[in-house]
Amino acid sequence: MRKLYMAIAVIMLIALLIPTGLASAETTSVTVASGGGGMPVVKCKWEAESATSPVESGDPTHALYQTAYPTNSQFNPPMVKCATKNLYFFAVVTDAEDSGDVEEVFSYVYHPAGSPAPYGTAVNPNDENRCGFKYKVVYEKITNNATAASLINAAYAAHLITLASGYTIEELTGENGEITKGTARLWRGTEIIDYEQPAGNYTVRCFAVDSNNNYSGVLENQFEYVATSGIEADFSGIVYGSVNLNTIKLVAGDWIWVDGDPLAGEGQANQATVRNIGNTWAALTIQQDDMLFGKAGSAAGTALQGSSPLGTASNWNVNFDVRLGSNNIFRRYFDPGVKVTTPNFLGLSTKEELDLSILVKNGNGTHTGTVTLGSVIVPFSADTDLLVGTADPCNG
C-alpha cells in the first residue's frame, strides 16, 4: 500500500485562453514548510556483517530463521581476546518533501535484557525508560539506486529485512518501486561489537529526521549475538613433576598471562592461567586420561567425581582434581576419563588461576598423558557468588 503525504501547498494558476498576440502572465506559487509538512518514514531495516552482502555468521545459509521471527540476524562472537567485528545497519527512508534525501538517519542500540553490569545499567538520556543503552549509530546515504536495490533484494531473500507495517518489498525495488524511481533512499551505518559484549538479542530502534526537523516514527527490530562460551589457556601442557605414592600433589596456577603456550607447572617459568574469550559467563570443563597408570582389578574402571578425594571407591591407580581459583569449596576430584565441570565460572573478559592436582596410588617411572579443557555456557541469571575471575583488560 503506497502512502502519500502532501507537505507543501502548491498552487498553479493556469492562464485562460488569451487572444493571439496579446501578452499573458502565468504565475506559480509555493509555500515552504517550516516545522511542518509530512513525516519521514522508515520503511524497512536490517543488520549484517558486510557492507555489500547479507552476511550473518550465526546463520550463514540463512536457514535458521523462525516463522514467527523471520528477520532476526544472527552474529557469532570473534572468540579472540580483544577482537571486534564490524556491524552494518541499513534502513530505507522516504519523505514527502525530501524523497529519501532526509537530514539524518540514526539508530539507538540497546544491550540484551538481563545483561550483567555494566552493560545492563547504562541509560539512554533520550529515553529514560530504557536501560542497557549501547550506542547511537549514524547512517550515511547510498545514492546509487541500482546498488541500493541489489542490497535490499539480497537482504530480503536472506530473511534479514524488517518491513514497517503496510509496506512490501515490491513498493521499494519493483519495476516502479521507490528505490528504482529515487523517491526513497537506502541508508547505512557502521559500528563495532566487542568479543566480550554479552550474548543475546540487541534491540535496534531506527529514526529518520527530515529537513523540517520532523522525526519519523520508530522502526524497531533485533539482532542476535549468539551465545558462545570459550576459555583460553596460556599453556600447552602441565608438568606435575615428582610425586610420592598416595600423596596429593598440587600444581598451582597464577594470574599472569604468558603468550606462546609454554608448558606450565613444576619447574616451569609459567603457571597455569585461563581466561574467558566468549560472550557468556563460562564454567571450565576438564578431562584427563589415566596416563597409562591403569586400574586395579578386572572390573570396569569407575567414573567418579566429587568435592572430596575419591579414596578407595575409585579403582584407578591415579586420580586428579581441579580448582578454578584458590577457594577449596570449588575443588573437584575425578577419575580418569570423567569430564568435570567447575561449579564456579568466569565472568566476561576475566582470567583466573587454574590449580591442578594428581594422586598416584600405584605405579612407577615417568608417565605422560592428555588433559582436555573446554567450557560451557552459564546464564547471566546464575548465582553470582560462584562468579570468579579478575578483570582482563585489553590495555594491560
CSV table of C-alpha atoms in Angstrom, one decimal:
chain,number,residue,atom,x,y,z
A,1,MET,CA,0.0,0.0,0.0
A,2,ARG,CA,1.5,3.3,-1.1
A,3,LYS,CA,1.3,6.2,1.4
A,4,LEU,CA,1.4,9.7,0.1
A,5,TYR,CA,1.8,12.9,2.1
A,6,MET,CA,1.1,16.5,1.0
A,7,ALA,CA,3.9,18.5,2.6
A,8,ILE,CA,3.7,21.9,0.9
A,9,ALA,CA,0.9,23.9,-0.7
A,10,VAL,CA,1.5,24.2,-4.4
A,11,ILE,CA,-0.7,26.5,-6.5
A,12,MET,CA,-0.6,26.7,-10.2
A,13,LEU,CA,-2.6,29.5,-11.8
A,14,ILE,CA,-3.4,28.4,-15.4
A,15,ALA,CA,-3.9,31.3,-17.8
A,16,LEU,CA,-7.3,31.5,-19.5
A,17,LEU,CA,-7.3,31.4,-23.3
A,18,ILE,CA,-5.9,34.6,-24.5
A,19,PRO,CA,-6.2,36.0,-28.0
A,20,THR,CA,-3.1,35.5,-30.1
A,21,GLY,CA,-0.7,38.4,-30.0
A,22,LEU,CA,-1.7,39.6,-26.5
A,23,ALA,CA,0.8,39.2,-23.7
A,24,SER,CA,0.0,36.6,-21.0
A,25,ALA,CA,1.2,36.1,-17.4
A,26,GLU,CA,1.5,32.6,-15.9
A,27,THR,CA,2.1,32.5,-12.2
A,28,THR,CA,3.4,29.7,-9.9
A,29,SER,CA,3.4,29.8,-6.1
A,30,VAL,CA,5.0,27.6,-3.4
A,31,THR,CA,4.8,27.7,0.3
A,32,VAL,CA,7.9,26.3,2.0
A,33,ALA,CA,7.1,24.3,5.1
A,34,SER,CA,8.7,25.4,8.3
A,35,GLY,CA,8.4,23.0,11.2
A,36,GLY,CA,5.5,21.2,9.4
A,37,GLY,CA,5.0,19.1,6.4
A,38,GLY,CA,4.9,15.4,6.1
A,39,MET,CA,6.6,13.0,8.5
A,40,PRO,CA,9.5,10.9,7.2
A,41,VAL,CA,9.1,7.2,7.2
A,42,VAL,CA,11.5,4.3,7.9
A,43,LYS,CA,10.1,1.6,5.7
A,44,CYS,CA,12.4,-1.2,6.4
A,45,LYS,CA,15.7,-2.0,8.2
A,46,TRP,CA,18.2,-4.8,8.8
A,47,GLU,CA,21.7,-5.6,10.1
A,48,ALA,CA,24.6,-7.6,8.5
A,49,GLU,CA,28.3,-8.2,8.9
A,50,SER,CA,29.1,-7.0,5.5
A,51,ALA,CA,28.6,-3.6,3.8
A,52,THR,CA,27.8,-5.2,0.5
A,53,SER,CA,26.1,-8.5,1.2
A,54,PRO,CA,23.7,-10.1,3.8
A,55,VAL,CA,26.4,-11.9,5.8
A,56,GLU,CA,25.3,-13.3,9.2
A,57,SER,CA,28.0,-15.6,10.7
A,58,GLY,CA,25.5,-17.1,13.2
A,59,ASP,CA,23.3,-18.4,10.3
A,60,PRO,CA,25.5,-18.3,7.1
A,61,THR,CA,23.0,-20.2,5.0
A,62,HIS,CA,20.0,-18.2,6.3
A,63,ALA,CA,18.2,-21.4,7.3
A,64,LEU,CA,17.7,-20.9,11.0
A,65,TYR,CA,15.2,-18.1,11.0
A,66,GLN,CA,11.8,-18.8,12.7
A,67,THR,CA,8.5,-18.3,11.0
A,68,ALA,CA,7.4,-16.1,13.9
A,69,TYR,CA,10.7,-14.1,13.8
A,70,PRO,CA,11.8,-14.2,10.2
A,71,THR,CA,14.0,-11.1,10.3
A,72,ASN,CA,16.4,-11.8,13.1
A,73,SER,CA,20.1,-11.5,12.0
A,74,GLN,CA,22.5,-13.8,14.0
A,75,PHE,CA,26.1,-12.9,14.6
A,76,ASN,CA,28.8,-15.1,16.2
A,77,PRO,CA,31.4,-13.5,18.5
A,78,PRO,CA,35.0,-13.5,17.2
A,79,MET,CA,36.3,-15.8,20.0
A,80,VAL,CA,39.6,-13.9,20.1
A,81,LYS,CA,40.8,-11.9,23.0
A,82,CYS,CA,40.2,-8.1,22.4
A,83,ALA,CA,38.9,-8.7,18.9
A,84,THR,CA,36.0,-6.7,17.5
A,85,LYS,CA,33.8,-7.1,14.4
A,86,ASN,CA,32.0,-4.6,12.2
A,87,LEU,CA,28.3,-4.5,12.1
A,88,TYR,CA,26.4,-2.7,9.3
A,89,PHE,CA,23.0,-1.1,9.9
A,90,PHE,CA,20.7,-0.5,7.0
A,91,ALA,CA,17.4,1.4,6.6
A,92,VAL,CA,15.2,2.5,3.7
A,93,VAL,CA,13.7,6.0,4.3
A,94,THR,CA,11.3,8.3,2.4
A,95,ASP,CA,9.8,11.7,3.0
A,96,ALA,CA,7.2,13.8,1.1
A,97,GLU,CA,9.5,16.8,0.8
A,98,ASP,CA,12.9,15.2,0.6
A,99,SER,CA,12.1,11.8,-1.0
A,100,GLY,CA,14.8,9.8,0.7
A,101,ASP,CA,17.3,12.6,1.0
A,102,VAL,CA,16.4,13.4,4.6
A,103,GLU,CA,18.5,15.3,7.0
A,104,GLU,CA,19.6,12.4,9.3
A,105,VAL,CA,19.0,8.7,9.8
A,106,PHE,CA,20.2,7.0,13.1
A,107,SER,CA,19.5,4.2,15.4
A,108,TYR,CA,19.7,3.6,19.1
A,109,VAL,CA,21.1,0.2,20.1
A,110,TYR,CA,20.5,-1.5,23.4
A,111,HIS,CA,22.1,-4.4,25.1
A,112,PRO,CA,20.0,-7.6,25.7
A,113,ALA,CA,17.6,-7.6,28.6
A,114,GLY,CA,19.3,-9.2,31.7
A,115,SER,CA,22.8,-8.3,30.7
A,116,PRO,CA,25.2,-8.2,33.6
A,117,ALA,CA,26.7,-4.9,34.8
A,118,PRO,CA,27.9,-2.6,33.4
A,119,TYR,CA,26.1,-3.5,30.2
A,120,GLY,CA,22.6,-3.7,31.6
A,121,THR,CA,22.7,-0.4,33.5
A,122,ALA,CA,23.6,2.3,31.1
A,123,VAL,CA,20.7,4.6,30.3
A,124,ASN,CA,19.9,6.4,27.1
A,125,PRO,CA,19.4,10.1,28.1
A,126,ASN,CA,16.8,10.5,25.3
A,127,ASP,CA,14.7,7.6,26.5
A,128,GLU,CA,14.9,7.2,30.3
A,129,ASN,CA,12.6,4.3,30.4
A,130,ARG,CA,15.1,2.1,28.6
A,131,CYS,CA,18.2,0.7,30.3
A,132,GLY,CA,21.2,-1.0,28.6
A,133,PHE,CA,21.8,1.7,26.1
A,134,LYS,CA,24.9,0.8,24.0
A,135,TYR,CA,25.4,3.5,21.4
A,136,LYS,CA,23.9,5.7,18.7
A,137,VAL,CA,24.6,4.6,15.1
A,138,VAL,CA,24.6,7.4,12.5
A,139,TYR,CA,23.9,6.4,8.9
A,140,GLU,CA,25.1,7.6,5.5
A,141,LYS,CA,23.1,7.7,2.3
A,142,ILE,CA,23.7,5.3,-0.6
A,143,THR,CA,23.0,7.4,-3.7
A,144,ASN,CA,23.3,4.7,-6.4
A,145,ASN,CA,19.8,3.3,-6.9
A,146,ALA,CA,20.9,0.1,-8.6
A,147,THR,CA,23.3,-0.7,-5.7
A,148,ALA,CA,20.6,0.1,-3.2
A,149,ALA,CA,18.1,-2.2,-4.9
A,150,SER,CA,20.6,-5.0,-5.1
A,151,LEU,CA,21.4,-4.8,-1.4
A,152,ILE,CA,17.7,-4.6,-0.4
A,153,ASN,CA,16.7,-7.6,-2.6
A,154,ALA,CA,19.6,-9.7,-1.3
A,155,ALA,CA,18.8,-8.9,2.4
A,156,TYR,CA,15.1,-9.7,1.7
A,157,ALA,CA,16.0,-13.1,0.1
A,158,ALA,CA,18.1,-13.9,3.2
A,159,HIS,CA,15.2,-13.1,5.5
A,160,LEU,CA,17.0,-10.3,7.3
A,161,ILE,CA,14.7,-7.4,6.5
A,162,THR,CA,12.1,-6.0,8.9
A,163,LEU,CA,9.4,-4.1,6.9
A,164,ALA,CA,7.3,-1.5,8.6
A,165,SER,CA,3.6,-2.4,8.8
A,166,GLY,CA,1.7,-1.9,5.5
A,167,TYR,CA,4.7,-1.9,3.2
A,168,THR,CA,6.0,-4.5,0.8
A,169,ILE,CA,9.3,-5.2,-0.9
A,170,GLU,CA,7.7,-4.6,-4.3
A,171,GLU,CA,7.0,-1.0,-3.3
A,172,LEU,CA,10.7,-0.5,-2.8
A,173,THR,CA,12.5,-2.4,-5.5
A,174,GLY,CA,9.8,-3.4,-8.0
A,175,GLU,CA,9.7,-2.1,-11.6
A,176,ASN,CA,8.1,1.1,-10.4
A,177,GLY,CA,9.4,1.0,-6.8
A,178,GLU,CA,10.5,3.9,-4.8
A,179,ILE,CA,14.2,2.9,-4.8
A,180,THR,CA,14.1,2.5,-8.5
A,181,LYS,CA,12.5,5.9,-9.0
A,182,GLY,CA,14.6,7.6,-6.4
A,183,THR,CA,11.7,8.6,-4.1
A,184,ALA,CA,13.2,6.6,-1.3
A,185,ARG,CA,16.8,6.0,-0.3
A,186,LEU,CA,18.9,3.3,1.4
A,187,TRP,CA,21.0,4.5,4.3
A,188,ARG,CA,23.8,2.6,6.0
A,189,GLY,CA,25.6,3.0,9.3
A,190,THR,CA,28.7,1.1,10.7
A,191,GLU,CA,29.6,0.3,14.3
A,192,ILE,CA,31.6,-2.4,16.1
A,193,ILE,CA,30.8,-5.1,18.6
A,194,ASP,CA,33.4,-6.4,21.0
A,195,TYR,CA,34.3,-10.0,21.7
A,196,GLU,CA,33.1,-9.6,25.3
A,197,GLN,CA,29.8,-7.9,24.7
A,198,PRO,CA,27.0,-10.0,26.3
A,199,ALA,CA,25.2,-12.6,24.3
A,200,GLY,CA,21.5,-12.1,23.5
A,201,ASN,CA,19.1,-10.1,21.4
A,202,TYR,CA,20.2,-6.5,20.8
A,203,THR,CA,17.3,-4.0,20.2
A,204,VAL,CA,17.8,-1.5,17.3
A,205,ARG,CA,15.4,1.5,17.2
A,206,CYS,CA,15.7,3.4,13.9
A,207,PHE,CA,14.6,7.0,13.2
A,208,ALA,CA,14.7,9.5,10.3
A,209,VAL,CA,14.7,13.3,10.6
A,210,ASP,CA,13.8,15.4,7.6
A,211,SER,CA,14.8,19.0,6.7
A,212,ASN,CA,11.9,20.4,8.7
A,213,ASN,CA,13.2,18.6,11.8
A,214,ASN,CA,10.3,16.2,11.7
A,215,TYR,CA,11.1,12.9,13.3
A,216,SER,CA,9.7,9.6,11.9
A,217,GLY,CA,8.1,7.0,14.0
A,218,VAL,CA,10.4,4.3,15.2
A,219,LEU,CA,11.1,1.1,13.4
A,220,GLU,CA,12.5,-1.5,15.7
A,221,ASN,CA,14.0,-4.9,15.3
A,222,GLN,CA,16.6,-7.1,17.0
A,223,PHE,CA,19.8,-8.9,16.0
A,224,GLU,CA,21.2,-11.8,18.0
A,225,TYR,CA,24.7,-12.0,19.3
A,226,VAL,CA,24.8,-15.8,19.5
A,227,ALA,CA,25.7,-17.2,22.9
A,228,THR,CA,29.1,-18.9,22.7
A,229,SER,CA,31.4,-19.9,25.5
A,230,GLY,CA,35.1,-20.1,25.2
A,231,ILE,CA,38.0,-20.5,27.6
A,232,GLU,CA,41.6,-20.0,26.5
A,233,ALA,CA,44.7,-21.4,28.4
A,234,ASP,CA,48.2,-20.0,28.4
A,235,PHE,CA,49.9,-23.4,28.4
A,236,SER,CA,50.4,-26.4,26.1
A,237,GLY,CA,50.7,-28.9,28.9
A,238,ILE,CA,51.0,-29.5,32.7
A,239,VAL,CA,54.2,-30.8,34.4
A,240,TYR,CA,53.2,-32.5,37.7
A,241,GLY,CA,56.9,-33.3,38.5
A,242,SER,CA,57.9,-35.9,41.0
A,243,VAL,CA,55.2,-37.4,43.3
A,244,ASN,CA,55.0,-39.6,46.3
A,245,LEU,CA,52.6,-42.5,46.3
A,246,ASN,CA,49.2,-41.8,47.9
A,247,THR,CA,50.1,-38.2,48.4
A,248,ILE,CA,48.1,-35.5,46.5
A,249,LYS,CA,50.5,-33.3,44.5
A,250,LEU,CA,49.1,-29.8,43.8
A,251,VAL,CA,50.5,-27.7,40.9
A,252,ALA,CA,49.2,-24.1,41.5
A,253,GLY,CA,48.4,-21.7,38.7
A,254,ASP,CA,48.6,-17.9,38.7
A,255,TRP,CA,47.0,-14.8,37.2
A,256,ILE,CA,49.9,-13.9,34.9
A,257,TRP,CA,49.1,-14.5,31.2
A,258,VAL,CA,52.0,-15.8,29.2
A,259,ASP,CA,51.8,-15.8,25.4
A,260,GLY,CA,53.2,-18.7,23.3
A,261,ASP,CA,51.5,-21.6,25.2
A,262,PRO,CA,54.6,-22.9,27.0
A,263,LEU,CA,54.4,-25.7,29.5
A,264,ALA,CA,53.2,-24.9,33.0
A,265,GLY,CA,53.7,-26.5,36.3
A,266,GLU,CA,56.6,-27.7,38.4
A,267,GLY,CA,60.0,-26.3,37.3
A,268,GLN,CA,58.4,-24.1,34.7
A,269,ALA,CA,58.6,-20.3,34.4
A,270,ASN,CA,54.9,-20.3,33.5
A,271,GLN,CA,52.0,-21.3,35.8
A,272,ALA,CA,48.5,-22.2,34.5
A,273,THR,CA,46.1,-19.3,33.7
A,274,VAL,CA,42.8,-19.4,31.9
A,275,ARG,CA,40.6,-16.6,30.5
A,276,ASN,CA,37.2,-16.1,29.1
A,277,ILE,CA,37.1,-15.2,25.4
A,278,GLY,CA,33.4,-15.8,24.7
A,279,ASN,CA,30.3,-13.6,25.1
A,280,THR,CA,28.8,-15.6,28.0
A,281,TRP,CA,29.8,-16.5,31.6
A,282,ALA,CA,31.7,-19.7,31.3
A,283,ALA,CA,32.4,-22.7,33.5
A,284,LEU,CA,35.6,-24.7,32.8
A,285,THR,CA,35.4,-28.4,31.8
A,286,ILE,CA,38.4,-30.7,32.2
A,287,GLN,CA,39.1,-34.3,31.4
A,288,GLN,CA,42.3,-36.4,31.8
A,289,ASP,CA,43.3,-39.8,30.6
A,290,ASP,CA,44.9,-42.4,33.0
A,291,MET,CA,48.5,-41.5,31.8
A,292,LEU,CA,48.9,-45.4,31.5
A,293,PHE,CA,48.7,-45.9,35.2
A,294,GLY,CA,45.8,-48.3,34.7
A,295,LYS,CA,43.5,-49.6,37.3
A,296,ALA,CA,43.3,-52.3,40.0
A,297,GLY,CA,41.3,-55.5,39.3
A,298,SER,CA,39.3,-56.7,36.3
A,299,ALA,CA,36.2,-54.7,37.0
A,300,ALA,CA,35.4,-51.8,34.7
A,301,GLY,CA,37.0,-48.5,35.7
A,302,THR,CA,35.0,-46.3,38.0
A,303,ALA,CA,33.7,-42.9,36.8
A,304,LEU,CA,33.6,-40.9,39.9
A,305,GLN,CA,33.8,-37.2,40.7
A,306,GLY,CA,33.1,-35.2,43.8
A,307,SER,CA,34.0,-32.4,46.2
A,308,SER,CA,36.3,-34.6,48.3
A,309,PRO,CA,39.0,-37.2,47.5
A,310,LEU,CA,37.6,-40.3,45.9
A,311,GLY,CA,39.6,-42.7,48.1
A,312,THR,CA,39.2,-46.5,47.8
A,313,ALA,CA,35.8,-46.0,46.0
A,314,SER,CA,37.9,-45.4,42.8
A,315,ASN,CA,39.7,-48.4,41.4
A,316,TRP,CA,42.0,-46.3,39.2
A,317,ASN,CA,45.7,-46.1,40.2
A,318,VAL,CA,45.6,-42.4,39.6
A,319,ASN,CA,43.1,-39.6,40.4
A,320,PHE,CA,43.0,-35.9,39.7
A,321,ASP,CA,41.4,-32.8,40.9
A,322,VAL,CA,40.9,-29.2,39.6
A,323,ARG,CA,40.3,-25.9,41.3
A,324,LEU,CA,39.4,-22.7,39.4
A,325,GLY,CA,40.7,-20.0,41.7
A,326,SER,CA,42.0,-20.6,45.2
A,327,ASN,CA,38.9,-21.4,47.2
A,328,ASN,CA,38.7,-25.1,48.2
A,329,ILE,CA,34.9,-25.1,48.2
A,330,PHE,CA,35.2,-25.1,44.4
A,331,ARG,CA,37.7,-28.0,44.2
A,332,ARG,CA,36.5,-31.1,42.3
A,333,TYR,CA,38.1,-34.6,42.3
A,334,PHE,CA,37.7,-37.0,39.5
A,335,ASP,CA,38.6,-40.3,37.9
A,336,PRO,CA,40.4,-40.6,34.5
A,337,GLY,CA,38.1,-40.3,31.6
A,338,VAL,CA,35.5,-38.3,33.5
A,339,LYS,CA,34.6,-34.8,32.2
A,340,VAL,CA,34.2,-32.4,35.2
A,341,THR,CA,32.6,-29.0,35.1
A,342,THR,CA,33.8,-26.5,37.7
A,343,PRO,CA,31.0,-25.3,40.0
A,344,ASN,CA,32.3,-21.7,39.7
A,345,PHE,CA,32.7,-19.8,36.5
A,346,LEU,CA,34.4,-16.9,34.8
A,347,GLY,CA,32.8,-13.5,34.1
A,348,LEU,CA,33.0,-11.7,30.8
A,349,SER,CA,36.6,-10.8,29.8
A,350,THR,CA,38.1,-12.2,33.1
A,351,LYS,CA,41.0,-14.5,33.9
A,352,GLU,CA,41.8,-16.9,36.8
A,353,GLU,CA,44.4,-19.2,38.1
A,354,LEU,CA,44.0,-22.9,37.4
A,355,ASP,CA,45.2,-25.3,40.1
A,356,LEU,CA,45.6,-29.0,39.1
A,357,SER,CA,46.4,-32.0,41.3
A,358,ILE,CA,47.4,-35.6,40.9
A,359,LEU,CA,47.2,-38.6,43.2
A,360,VAL,CA,49.2,-41.7,42.2
A,361,LYS,CA,48.2,-44.7,44.2
A,362,ASN,CA,50.2,-47.3,42.4
A,363,GLY,CA,52.9,-47.0,39.8
A,364,ASN,CA,56.5,-46.0,39.0
A,365,GLY,CA,58.6,-44.3,36.4
A,366,THR,CA,57.7,-41.4,34.1
A,367,HIS,CA,54.2,-41.2,32.6
A,368,THR,CA,52.6,-38.8,30.1
A,369,GLY,CA,49.0,-38.3,29.2
A,370,THR,CA,46.5,-35.9,27.8
A,371,VAL,CA,44.4,-33.2,29.5
A,372,THR,CA,41.5,-31.6,27.6
A,373,LEU,CA,40.0,-28.3,28.6
A,374,GLY,CA,36.7,-26.9,27.4
A,375,SER,CA,33.8,-24.7,28.6
A,376,VAL,CA,30.1,-24.5,29.0
A,377,ILE,CA,27.7,-21.5,28.9
A,378,VAL,CA,26.5,-20.2,32.3
A,379,PRO,CA,23.4,-18.0,32.1
A,380,PHE,CA,23.7,-14.4,33.3
A,381,SER,CA,21.0,-15.2,35.9
A,382,ALA,CA,23.2,-17.7,37.7
A,383,ASP,CA,24.3,-17.3,41.3
A,384,THR,CA,26.9,-14.5,41.3
A,385,ASP,CA,28.5,-16.0,44.4
A,386,LEU,CA,30.0,-18.5,42.0
A,387,LEU,CA,31.4,-15.8,39.7
A,388,VAL,CA,35.2,-15.7,39.8
A,389,GLY,CA,38.0,-14.1,37.9
A,390,THR,CA,39.9,-10.9,37.8
A,391,ALA,CA,39.5,-8.2,35.1
A,392,ASP,CA,41.5,-8.9,31.9
A,393,PRO,CA,41.5,-5.6,30.0
A,394,CYS,CA,42.8,-5.2,26.5
A,395,ASN,CA,45.2,-2.5,27.5
A,396,GLY,CA,47.0,-4.3,30.2
